[in-house]
Tab-separated table of C-alpha atoms in Angstrom:
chain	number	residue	atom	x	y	z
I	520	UNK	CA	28.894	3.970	20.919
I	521	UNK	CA	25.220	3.203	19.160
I	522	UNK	CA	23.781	-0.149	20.734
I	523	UNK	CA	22.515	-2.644	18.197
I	524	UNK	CA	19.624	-3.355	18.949
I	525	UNK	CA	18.028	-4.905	15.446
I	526	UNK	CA	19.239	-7.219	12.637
I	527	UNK	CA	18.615	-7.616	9.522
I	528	UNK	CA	18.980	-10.511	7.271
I	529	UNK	CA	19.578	-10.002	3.419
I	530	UNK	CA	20.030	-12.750	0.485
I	531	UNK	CA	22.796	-11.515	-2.191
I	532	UNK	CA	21.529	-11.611	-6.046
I	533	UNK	CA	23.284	-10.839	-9.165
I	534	UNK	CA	22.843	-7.230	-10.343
I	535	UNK	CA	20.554	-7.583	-13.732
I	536	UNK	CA	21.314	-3.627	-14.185
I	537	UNK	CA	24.839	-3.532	-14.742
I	538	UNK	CA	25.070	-5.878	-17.731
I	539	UNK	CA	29.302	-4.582	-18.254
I	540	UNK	CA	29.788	-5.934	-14.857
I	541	UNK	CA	29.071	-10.026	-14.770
I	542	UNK	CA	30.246	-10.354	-11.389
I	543	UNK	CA	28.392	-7.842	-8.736
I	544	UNK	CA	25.543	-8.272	-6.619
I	545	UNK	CA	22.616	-6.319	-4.911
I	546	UNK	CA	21.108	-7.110	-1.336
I	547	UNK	CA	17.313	-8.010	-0.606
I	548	UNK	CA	16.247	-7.822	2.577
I	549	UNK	CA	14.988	-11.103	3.443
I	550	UNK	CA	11.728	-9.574	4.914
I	551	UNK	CA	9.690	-12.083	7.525
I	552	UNK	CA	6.273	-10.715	6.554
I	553	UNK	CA	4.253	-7.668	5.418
I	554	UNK	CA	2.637	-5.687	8.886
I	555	UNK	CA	-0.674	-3.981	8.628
I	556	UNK	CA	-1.785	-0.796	11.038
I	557	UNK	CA	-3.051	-3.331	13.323
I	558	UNK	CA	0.032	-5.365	13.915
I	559	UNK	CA	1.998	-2.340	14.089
I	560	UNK	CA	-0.718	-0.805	16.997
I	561	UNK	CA	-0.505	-4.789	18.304
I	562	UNK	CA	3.332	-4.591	18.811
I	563	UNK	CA	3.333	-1.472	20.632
I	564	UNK	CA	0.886	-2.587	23.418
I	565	UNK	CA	2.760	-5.933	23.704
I	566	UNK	CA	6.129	-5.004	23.582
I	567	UNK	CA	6.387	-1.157	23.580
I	568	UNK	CA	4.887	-0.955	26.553
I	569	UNK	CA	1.514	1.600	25.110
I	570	UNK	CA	-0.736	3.046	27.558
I	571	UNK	CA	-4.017	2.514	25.040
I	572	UNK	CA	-5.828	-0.567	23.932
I	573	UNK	CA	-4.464	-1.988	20.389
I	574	UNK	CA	-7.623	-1.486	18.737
I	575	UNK	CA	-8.266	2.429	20.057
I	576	UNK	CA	-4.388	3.046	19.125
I	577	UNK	CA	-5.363	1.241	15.450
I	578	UNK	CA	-8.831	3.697	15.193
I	579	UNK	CA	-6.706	6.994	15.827
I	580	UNK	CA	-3.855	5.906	13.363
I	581	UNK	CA	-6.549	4.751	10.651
I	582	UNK	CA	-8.106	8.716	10.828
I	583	UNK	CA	-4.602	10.147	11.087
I	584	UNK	CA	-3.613	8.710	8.009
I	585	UNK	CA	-7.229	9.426	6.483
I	586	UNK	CA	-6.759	12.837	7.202
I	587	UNK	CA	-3.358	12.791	5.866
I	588	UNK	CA	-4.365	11.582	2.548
I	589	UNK	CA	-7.322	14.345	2.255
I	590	UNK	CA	-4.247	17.317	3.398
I	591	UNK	CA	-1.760	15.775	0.796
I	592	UNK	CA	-4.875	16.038	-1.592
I	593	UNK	CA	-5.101	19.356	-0.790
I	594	UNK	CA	-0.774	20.216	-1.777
I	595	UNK	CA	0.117	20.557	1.643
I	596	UNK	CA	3.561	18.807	2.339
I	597	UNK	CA	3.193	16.665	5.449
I	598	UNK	CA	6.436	16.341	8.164
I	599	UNK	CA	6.158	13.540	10.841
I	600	UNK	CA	9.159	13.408	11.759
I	601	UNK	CA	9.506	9.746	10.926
I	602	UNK	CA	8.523	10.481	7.110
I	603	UNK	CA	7.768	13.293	5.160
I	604	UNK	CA	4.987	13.068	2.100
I	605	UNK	CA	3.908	15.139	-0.675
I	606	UNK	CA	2.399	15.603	-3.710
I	607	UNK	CA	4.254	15.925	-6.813
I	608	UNK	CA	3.046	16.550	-10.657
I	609	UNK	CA	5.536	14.143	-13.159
I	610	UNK	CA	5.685	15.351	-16.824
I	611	UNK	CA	6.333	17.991	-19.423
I	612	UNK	CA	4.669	21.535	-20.101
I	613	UNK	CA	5.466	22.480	-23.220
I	614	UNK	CA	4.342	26.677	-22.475
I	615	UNK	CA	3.726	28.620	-19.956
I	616	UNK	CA	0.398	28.488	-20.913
I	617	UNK	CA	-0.614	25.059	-20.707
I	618	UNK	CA	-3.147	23.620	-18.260
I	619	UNK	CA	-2.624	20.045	-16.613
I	620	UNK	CA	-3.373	17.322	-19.174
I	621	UNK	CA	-4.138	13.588	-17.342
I	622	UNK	CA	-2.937	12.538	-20.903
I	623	UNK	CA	0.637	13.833	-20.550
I	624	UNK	CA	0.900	14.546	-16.600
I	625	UNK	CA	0.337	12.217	-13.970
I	626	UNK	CA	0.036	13.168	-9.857
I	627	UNK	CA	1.574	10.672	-7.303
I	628	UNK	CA	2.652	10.976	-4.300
I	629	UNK	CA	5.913	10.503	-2.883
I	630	UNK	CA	7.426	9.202	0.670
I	631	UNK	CA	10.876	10.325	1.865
I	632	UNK	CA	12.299	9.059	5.180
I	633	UNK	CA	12.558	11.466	8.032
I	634	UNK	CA	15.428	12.534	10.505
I	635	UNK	CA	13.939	9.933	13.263
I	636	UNK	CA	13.903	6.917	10.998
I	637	UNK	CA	17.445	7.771	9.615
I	638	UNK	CA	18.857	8.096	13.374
I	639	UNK	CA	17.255	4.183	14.161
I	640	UNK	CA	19.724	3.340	11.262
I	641	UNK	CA	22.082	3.404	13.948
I	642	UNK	CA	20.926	0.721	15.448
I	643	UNK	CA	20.421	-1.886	12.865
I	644	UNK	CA	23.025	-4.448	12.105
I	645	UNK	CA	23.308	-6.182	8.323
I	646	UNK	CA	23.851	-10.017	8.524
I	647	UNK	CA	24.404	-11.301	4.555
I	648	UNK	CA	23.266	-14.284	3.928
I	649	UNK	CA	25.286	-15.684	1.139
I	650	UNK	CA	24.135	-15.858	-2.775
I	651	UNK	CA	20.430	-16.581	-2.823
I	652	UNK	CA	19.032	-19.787	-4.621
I	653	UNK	CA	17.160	-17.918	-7.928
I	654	UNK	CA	14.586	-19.481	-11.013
I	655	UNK	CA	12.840	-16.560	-12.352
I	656	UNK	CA	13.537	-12.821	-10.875
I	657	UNK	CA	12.580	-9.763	-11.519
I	658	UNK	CA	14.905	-6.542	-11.648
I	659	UNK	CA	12.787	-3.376	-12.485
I	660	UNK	CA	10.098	-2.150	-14.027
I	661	UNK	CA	9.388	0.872	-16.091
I	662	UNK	CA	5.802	2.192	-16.772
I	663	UNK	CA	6.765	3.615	-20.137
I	664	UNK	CA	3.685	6.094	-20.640
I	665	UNK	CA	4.927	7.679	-17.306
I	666	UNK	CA	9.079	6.834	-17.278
I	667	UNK	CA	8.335	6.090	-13.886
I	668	UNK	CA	10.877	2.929	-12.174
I	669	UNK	CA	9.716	0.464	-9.863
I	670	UNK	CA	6.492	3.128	-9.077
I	671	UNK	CA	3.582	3.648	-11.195
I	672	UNK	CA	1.149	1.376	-13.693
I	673	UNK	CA	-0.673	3.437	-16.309
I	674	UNK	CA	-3.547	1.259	-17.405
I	675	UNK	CA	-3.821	0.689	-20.861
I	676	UNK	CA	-0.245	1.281	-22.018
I	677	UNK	CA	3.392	-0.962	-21.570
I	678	UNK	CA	5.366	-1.723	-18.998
I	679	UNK	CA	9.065	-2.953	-19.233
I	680	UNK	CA	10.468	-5.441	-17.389
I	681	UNK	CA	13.371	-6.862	-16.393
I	682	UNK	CA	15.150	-9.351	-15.083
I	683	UNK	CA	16.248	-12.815	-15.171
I	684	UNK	CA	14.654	-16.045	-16.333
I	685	UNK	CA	11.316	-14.095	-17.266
I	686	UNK	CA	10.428	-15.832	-20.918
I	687	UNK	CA	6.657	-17.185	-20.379
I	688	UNK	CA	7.246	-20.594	-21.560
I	689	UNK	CA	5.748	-24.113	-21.310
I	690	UNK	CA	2.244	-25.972	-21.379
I	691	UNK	CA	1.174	-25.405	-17.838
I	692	UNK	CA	-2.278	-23.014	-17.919
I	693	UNK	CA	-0.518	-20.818	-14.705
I	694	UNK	CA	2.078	-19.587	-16.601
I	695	UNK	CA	1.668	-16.106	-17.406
I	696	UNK	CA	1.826	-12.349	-15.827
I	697	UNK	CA	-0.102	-11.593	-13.264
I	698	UNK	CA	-1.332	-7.985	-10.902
I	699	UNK	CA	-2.397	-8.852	-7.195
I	700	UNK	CA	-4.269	-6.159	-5.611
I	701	UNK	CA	-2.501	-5.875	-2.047
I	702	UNK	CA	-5.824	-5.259	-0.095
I	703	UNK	CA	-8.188	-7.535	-1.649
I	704	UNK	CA	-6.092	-10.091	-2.766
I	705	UNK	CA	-7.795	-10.226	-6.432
I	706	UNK	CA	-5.312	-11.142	-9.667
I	707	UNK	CA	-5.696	-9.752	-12.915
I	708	UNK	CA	-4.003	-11.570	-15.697
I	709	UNK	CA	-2.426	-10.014	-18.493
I	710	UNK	CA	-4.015	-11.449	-21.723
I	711	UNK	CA	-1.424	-13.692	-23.497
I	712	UNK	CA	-1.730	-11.456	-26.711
I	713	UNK	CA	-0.512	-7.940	-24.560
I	714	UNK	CA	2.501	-9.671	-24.100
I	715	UNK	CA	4.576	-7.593	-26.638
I	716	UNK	CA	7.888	-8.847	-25.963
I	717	UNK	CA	8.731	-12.209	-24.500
I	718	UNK	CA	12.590	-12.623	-23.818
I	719	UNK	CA	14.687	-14.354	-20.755
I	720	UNK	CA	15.832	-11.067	-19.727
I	721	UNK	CA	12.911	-8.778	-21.029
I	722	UNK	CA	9.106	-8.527	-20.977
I	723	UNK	CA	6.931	-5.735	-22.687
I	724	UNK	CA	3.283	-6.202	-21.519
I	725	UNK	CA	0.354	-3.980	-22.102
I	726	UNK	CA	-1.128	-2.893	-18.701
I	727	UNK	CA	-4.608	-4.102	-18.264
I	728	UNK	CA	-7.678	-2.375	-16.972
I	729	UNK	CA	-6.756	-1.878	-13.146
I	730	UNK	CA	-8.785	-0.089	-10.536
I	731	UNK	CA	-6.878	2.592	-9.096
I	732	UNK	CA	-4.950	1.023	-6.165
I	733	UNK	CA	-1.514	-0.494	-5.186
I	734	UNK	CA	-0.696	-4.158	-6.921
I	735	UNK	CA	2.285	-7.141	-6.932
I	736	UNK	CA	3.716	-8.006	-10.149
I	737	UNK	CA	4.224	-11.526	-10.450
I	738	UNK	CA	5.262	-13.777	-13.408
I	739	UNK	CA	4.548	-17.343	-14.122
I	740	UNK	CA	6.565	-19.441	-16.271
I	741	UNK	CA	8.736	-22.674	-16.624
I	742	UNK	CA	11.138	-21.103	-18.532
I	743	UNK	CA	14.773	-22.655	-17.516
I	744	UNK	CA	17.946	-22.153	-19.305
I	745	UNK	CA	18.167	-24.694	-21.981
I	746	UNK	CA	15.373	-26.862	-20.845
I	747	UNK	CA	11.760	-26.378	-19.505
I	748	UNK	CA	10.861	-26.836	-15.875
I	749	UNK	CA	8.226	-29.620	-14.955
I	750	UNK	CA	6.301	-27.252	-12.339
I	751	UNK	CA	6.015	-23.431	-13.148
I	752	UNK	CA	7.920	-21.226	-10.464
I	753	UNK	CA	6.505	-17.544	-9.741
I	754	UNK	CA	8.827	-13.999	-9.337
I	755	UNK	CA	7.419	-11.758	-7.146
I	756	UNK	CA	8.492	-8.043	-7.546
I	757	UNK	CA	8.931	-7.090	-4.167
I	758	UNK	CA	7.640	-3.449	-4.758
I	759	UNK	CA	3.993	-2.684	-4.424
I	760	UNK	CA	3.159	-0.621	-7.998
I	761	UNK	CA	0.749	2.217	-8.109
I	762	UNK	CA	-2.140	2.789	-9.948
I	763	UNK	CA	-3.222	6.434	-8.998
């Protein structure tokens, strides 16, 4: 018998997607915070027990993954054992003939788990939570130059999304949809006039001018069923999105 030897905590929320079924529910992992390279390098000196300084372990990792990057630039597939990455070309050729057109195709890069993460499955034990206290949350988002879900941002064109409780509504100058680049912390507000379509369950936003990079999706409002809150409340989509 597999020991359990980690547990995981998840919050239940009402399943946006499935609007024929009223009454079912998806899981969120109830995550405690985001770890960087160094934490992770940190962790295995302190508690696994790693025969190199935190900071050397951090160094190698950093030009492992640099390396990586420049490889994967280069189409080769990449195995790990924990993960496996790759680069993949999204859109339609319309001959045989065609040449790659940034207009119509789009590269990104795509992360699978590997056989070694799958087998520490084993060990992880769910604890639910219960129904999670919810204002304002996001479901998915579609980048609708690209048809990519919950993935890619193509500057300059729409994204859908949706959810619950989205409408930007009230007086309060914070309301409003918002990218957070995840490395340097900058937000980038979305002009109140690129916001095409403004419902409780829907927004249509034109993407603004982002540096390529990896961003959080937020939105701002007050918006509250039949009423308007006195303090705006933020949603959060807990997926970093891609600008390649």
């Amino acid at each position: 018998m597999t020991k359990i030897f980690h547990r995981i905590k998840v919050w239940l929320y009402r399943n946006l997607l499935t609007r024929d079924n009223p009454n079912d529910y998806i899981a969120r992992v109830n995550a405690e915070r985001s770890l960087g390279i160094g934490d992770v390098c940190e962790s295995a000196v302190t508690r696994g027990g790693a025969d190199v300084s935190a900071a050397a372990m951090e160094h190698a990792v950093s030009l492992f993954l640099k390396e990586m990057g420049y490889l994967l630039c280069d189409g080769f597939s990449v195995n790990t054992g924990w993960f496996t990455a790759g680069v993949h070309v999204r859109g339609v050729f319309d001959s045989p003939d065609e040449t790659f057109d940034p207009k119509k195709h789009t590269l990104l890069f795509e992360f699978h788990q590997g056989a070694l993460l799958r087998r520490e499955l084993e060990t992880v034990t769910v604890e639910v939570l219960g129904l999670a206290e919810t204002g304002a949350t996001i479901a998915q988002v579609v980048d609708v130059k690209t048809g990519s879900v919950n993935s890619l941002l193509t500057p300059g064109y729409n994204l859908k999304i949706t959810g619950d409780k989205l409408r930007i509504a009230g007086s309060s100058t914070a309301n409003g949809v918002y990218f957070t680049d995840t490395i340097t912390g900058e937000r980038t507000r979305v002009d109140a006039t690129d916001i095409v379509v403004n419902n409780p369950s829907e927004l249509i936003i034109l993407i603004p001018a982002l540096a390529a990079g990896t961003y959080l999706l937020e939105v701002t409002t007050q918006y509250a069923v039949g009423s308007l809150l006195k303090e705006p409340r933020t949603a959060t989509f807990e997926k970093p999105l891609t600008v390649a």
